[in-house]
PDB file of C-alpha atoms in Angstrom:
ATOM      1  CA  MET A   1      26.466  59.961 123.302  1.00 81.00           C
ATOM      2  CA  ALA A   2      29.465  62.036 124.363  1.00 86.00           C
ATOM      3  CA  VAL A   3      29.241  64.187 127.450  1.00 89.00           C
ATOM      4  CA  ARG A   4      30.282  67.804 126.872  1.00 92.00           C
ATOM      5  CA  ILE A   5      30.894  70.307 129.633  1.00 91.00           C
ATOM      6  CA  GLY A   6      29.150  73.667 129.649  1.00 92.00           C
ATOM      7  CA  ILE A   7      32.146  75.848 128.812  1.00 91.00           C
ATOM      8  CA  GLU A   8      32.932  73.635 125.812  1.00 92.00           C
ATOM      9  CA  VAL A   9      29.355  73.978 124.508  1.00 93.00           C
ATOM     10  CA  LEU A  10      29.405  77.734 125.136  1.00 92.00           C
ATOM     11  CA  LEU A  11      32.644  78.243 123.216  1.00 91.00           C
ATOM     12  CA  THR A  12      31.807  75.943 120.300  1.00 91.00           C
ATOM     13  CA  HIS A  13      28.070  76.445 119.772  1.00 93.00           C
ATOM     14  CA  LYS A  14      26.653  79.237 121.936  1.00 93.00           C
ATOM     15  CA  ARG A  15      29.118  82.163 121.744  1.00 92.00           C
ATOM     16  CA  ASN A  16      26.285  84.375 120.567  1.00 94.00           C
ATOM     17  CA  LEU A  17      24.851  84.272 124.111  1.00 94.00           C
ATOM     18  CA  ILE A  18      27.770  86.337 125.440  1.00 93.00           C
ATOM     19  CA  ARG A  19      28.971  88.154 122.309  1.00 93.00           C
ATOM     20  CA  GLY A  20      29.777  91.776 123.167  1.00 93.00           C
ATOM     21  CA  ALA A  21      29.282  91.239 126.923  1.00 93.00           C
ATOM     22  CA  ARG A  22      31.610  91.913 129.834  1.00 90.00           C
ATOM     23  CA  ILE A  23      31.769  88.650 131.760  1.00 89.00           C
ATOM     24  CA  GLY A  24      33.130  87.189 134.949  1.00 87.00           C
ATOM     25  CA  VAL A  25      33.557  83.452 135.332  1.00 87.00           C
ATOM     26  CA  VAL A  26      33.515  81.183 138.379  1.00 88.00           C
ATOM     27  CA  VAL A  27      36.528  78.855 138.199  1.00 86.00           C
ATOM     28  CA  HIS A  28      38.745  76.611 140.308  1.00 84.00           C
ATOM     29  CA  PRO A  29      41.880  74.566 139.599  1.00 83.00           C
ATOM     30  CA  ALA A  30      39.936  71.770 137.843  1.00 89.00           C
ATOM     31  CA  SER A  31      38.045  74.147 135.514  1.00 90.00           C
ATOM     32  CA  VAL A  32      39.518  72.728 132.333  1.00 91.00           C
ATOM     33  CA  LEU A  33      38.335  71.848 128.848  1.00 92.00           C
ATOM     34  CA  PRO A  34      38.880  68.378 127.311  1.00 91.00           C
ATOM     35  CA  ASP A  35      42.230  69.570 125.916  1.00 92.00           C
ATOM     36  CA  LEU A  36      43.215  70.537 129.510  1.00 92.00           C
ATOM     37  CA  ARG A  37      43.275  74.299 128.857  1.00 90.00           C
ATOM     38  CA  HIS A  38      42.054  76.181 131.893  1.00 89.00           C
ATOM     39  CA  THR A  39      38.692  77.894 131.352  1.00 91.00           C
ATOM     40  CA  ALA A  40      40.230  81.322 132.033  1.00 87.00           C
ATOM     41  CA  ASP A  41      42.819  80.717 129.311  1.00 86.00           C
ATOM     42  CA  ALA A  42      40.171  79.533 126.836  1.00 89.00           C
ATOM     43  CA  LEU A  43      38.112  82.690 127.441  1.00 89.00           C
ATOM     44  CA  PHE A  44      41.067  85.091 127.492  1.00 84.00           C
ATOM     45  CA  GLY A  45      41.571  87.027 124.296  1.00 73.00           C
ATOM     46  CA  SER A  46      38.526  85.631 122.534  1.00 78.00           C
ATOM     47  CA  GLY A  47      37.573  88.949 120.971  1.00 82.00           C
ATOM     48  CA  ASP A  48      33.865  88.058 121.045  1.00 88.00           C
ATOM     49  CA  PHE A  49      33.408  89.278 124.618  1.00 90.00           C
ATOM     50  CA  GLU A  50      35.422  90.885 127.401  1.00 87.00           C
ATOM     51  CA  LEU A  51      36.504  88.747 130.349  1.00 85.00           C
ATOM     52  CA  VAL A  52      36.810  91.153 133.284  1.00 84.00           C
ATOM     53  CA  ALA A  53      37.049  88.982 136.420  1.00 81.00           C
ATOM     54  CA  LEU A  54      37.650  85.504 137.761  1.00 81.00           C
ATOM     55  CA  LEU A  55      35.759  84.295 140.825  1.00 80.00           C
ATOM     56  CA  GLY A  56      36.345  81.174 142.854  1.00 75.00           C
ATOM     57  CA  PRO A  57      37.605  79.552 146.046  1.00 71.00           C
ATOM     58  CA  GLN A  58      40.014  81.239 148.436  1.00 67.00           C
ATOM     59  CA  HIS A  59      42.917  79.115 147.149  1.00 68.00           C
ATOM     60  CA  GLY A  60      42.803  80.722 143.716  1.00 68.00           C
ATOM     61  CA  ALA A  61      41.673  80.071 140.176  1.00 71.00           C
ATOM     62  CA  ARG A  62      44.555  77.710 139.495  1.00 71.00           C
ATOM     63  CA  GLY A  63      45.350  76.515 143.026  1.00 70.00           C
ATOM     64  CA  GLU A  64      48.237  78.975 143.321  1.00 65.00           C
ATOM     65  CA  LYS A  65      47.107  79.951 146.820  1.00 62.00           C
ATOM     66  CA  GLN A  66      46.618  76.359 148.001  1.00 60.00           C
ATOM     67  CA  ASP A  67      49.195  76.676 150.770  1.00 59.00           C
ATOM     68  CA  ASN A  68      47.215  79.610 152.171  1.00 55.00           C
ATOM     69  CA  MET A  69      44.003  78.023 153.396  1.00 55.00           C
ATOM     70  CA  VAL A  70      42.956  81.246 155.051  1.00 52.00           C
ATOM     71  CA  GLU A  71      40.925  83.804 153.165  1.00 52.00           C
ATOM     72  CA  SER A  72      43.063  85.606 150.625  1.00 53.00           C
ATOM     73  CA  GLU A  73      42.835  89.238 149.793  1.00 56.00           C
ATOM     74  CA  PHE A  74      41.787  90.354 146.349  1.00 56.00           C
ATOM     75  CA  TYR A  75      44.579  89.653 143.854  1.00 59.00           C
ATOM     76  CA  HIS A  76      45.236  89.267 140.122  1.00 61.00           C
ATOM     77  CA  ASP A  77      45.515  85.898 138.409  1.00 63.00           C
ATOM     78  CA  PRO A  78      49.233  85.372 137.735  1.00 60.00           C
ATOM     79  CA  ILE A  79      48.744  84.238 134.115  1.00 60.00           C
ATOM     80  CA  SER A  80      45.856  86.261 132.711  1.00 60.00           C
ATOM     81  CA  ILE A  81      46.294  89.193 135.171  1.00 57.00           C
ATOM     82  CA  PHE A  82      42.521  89.398 135.571  1.00 60.00           C
ATOM     83  CA  PRO A  83      41.212  90.383 138.984  1.00 63.00           C
ATOM     84  CA  PHE A  84      40.377  87.346 141.125  1.00 65.00           C
ATOM     85  CA  ILE A  85      37.692  87.531 143.768  1.00 61.00           C
ATOM     86  CA  ALA A  86      37.501  84.737 146.329  1.00 61.00           C
ATOM     87  CA  CYS A  87      33.850  83.844 146.775  1.00 60.00           C
ATOM     88  CA  MET A  88      34.386  82.834 150.400  1.00 55.00           C
ATOM     89  CA  ALA A  89      36.067  86.115 151.283  1.00 50.00           C
ATOM     90  CA  LYS A  90      34.533  89.357 152.425  1.00 54.00           C
ATOM     91  CA  PRO A  91      32.553  91.125 149.685  1.00 52.00           C
ATOM     92  CA  ALA A  92      34.914  92.724 147.181  1.00 52.00           C
ATOM     93  CA  VAL A  93      34.456  95.568 144.774  1.00 56.00           C
ATOM     94  CA  LEU A  94      36.215  95.469 141.426  1.00 56.00           C
ATOM     95  CA  PRO A  95      38.547  98.397 140.880  1.00 57.00           C
ATOM     96  CA  ASN A  96      37.465 100.857 138.188  1.00 59.00           C
ATOM     97  CA  GLN A  97      38.665  99.711 134.799  1.00 52.00           C
TER      98      GLN A  97
END
């Protein structure tokens, strides 16, 4: 039996669970699908739901802040431009959209 990760199952068989929703997703640099697409990229532009935020470690969704091992301020993911909230940082409030 093949092992399938949750995001793969969600996108291939369970999209109806989030259809029409505004979602945020917890990610880190190793959050990839079997084809090595990052989870944020796989969710971006789906059309079934609206991805509004990425959450994860202080070094960023893709490891882009790895050299900054201190808590980072709120920023936008450099590829998807979604707001990124570091879960280890002080509580953040999403800007009005």
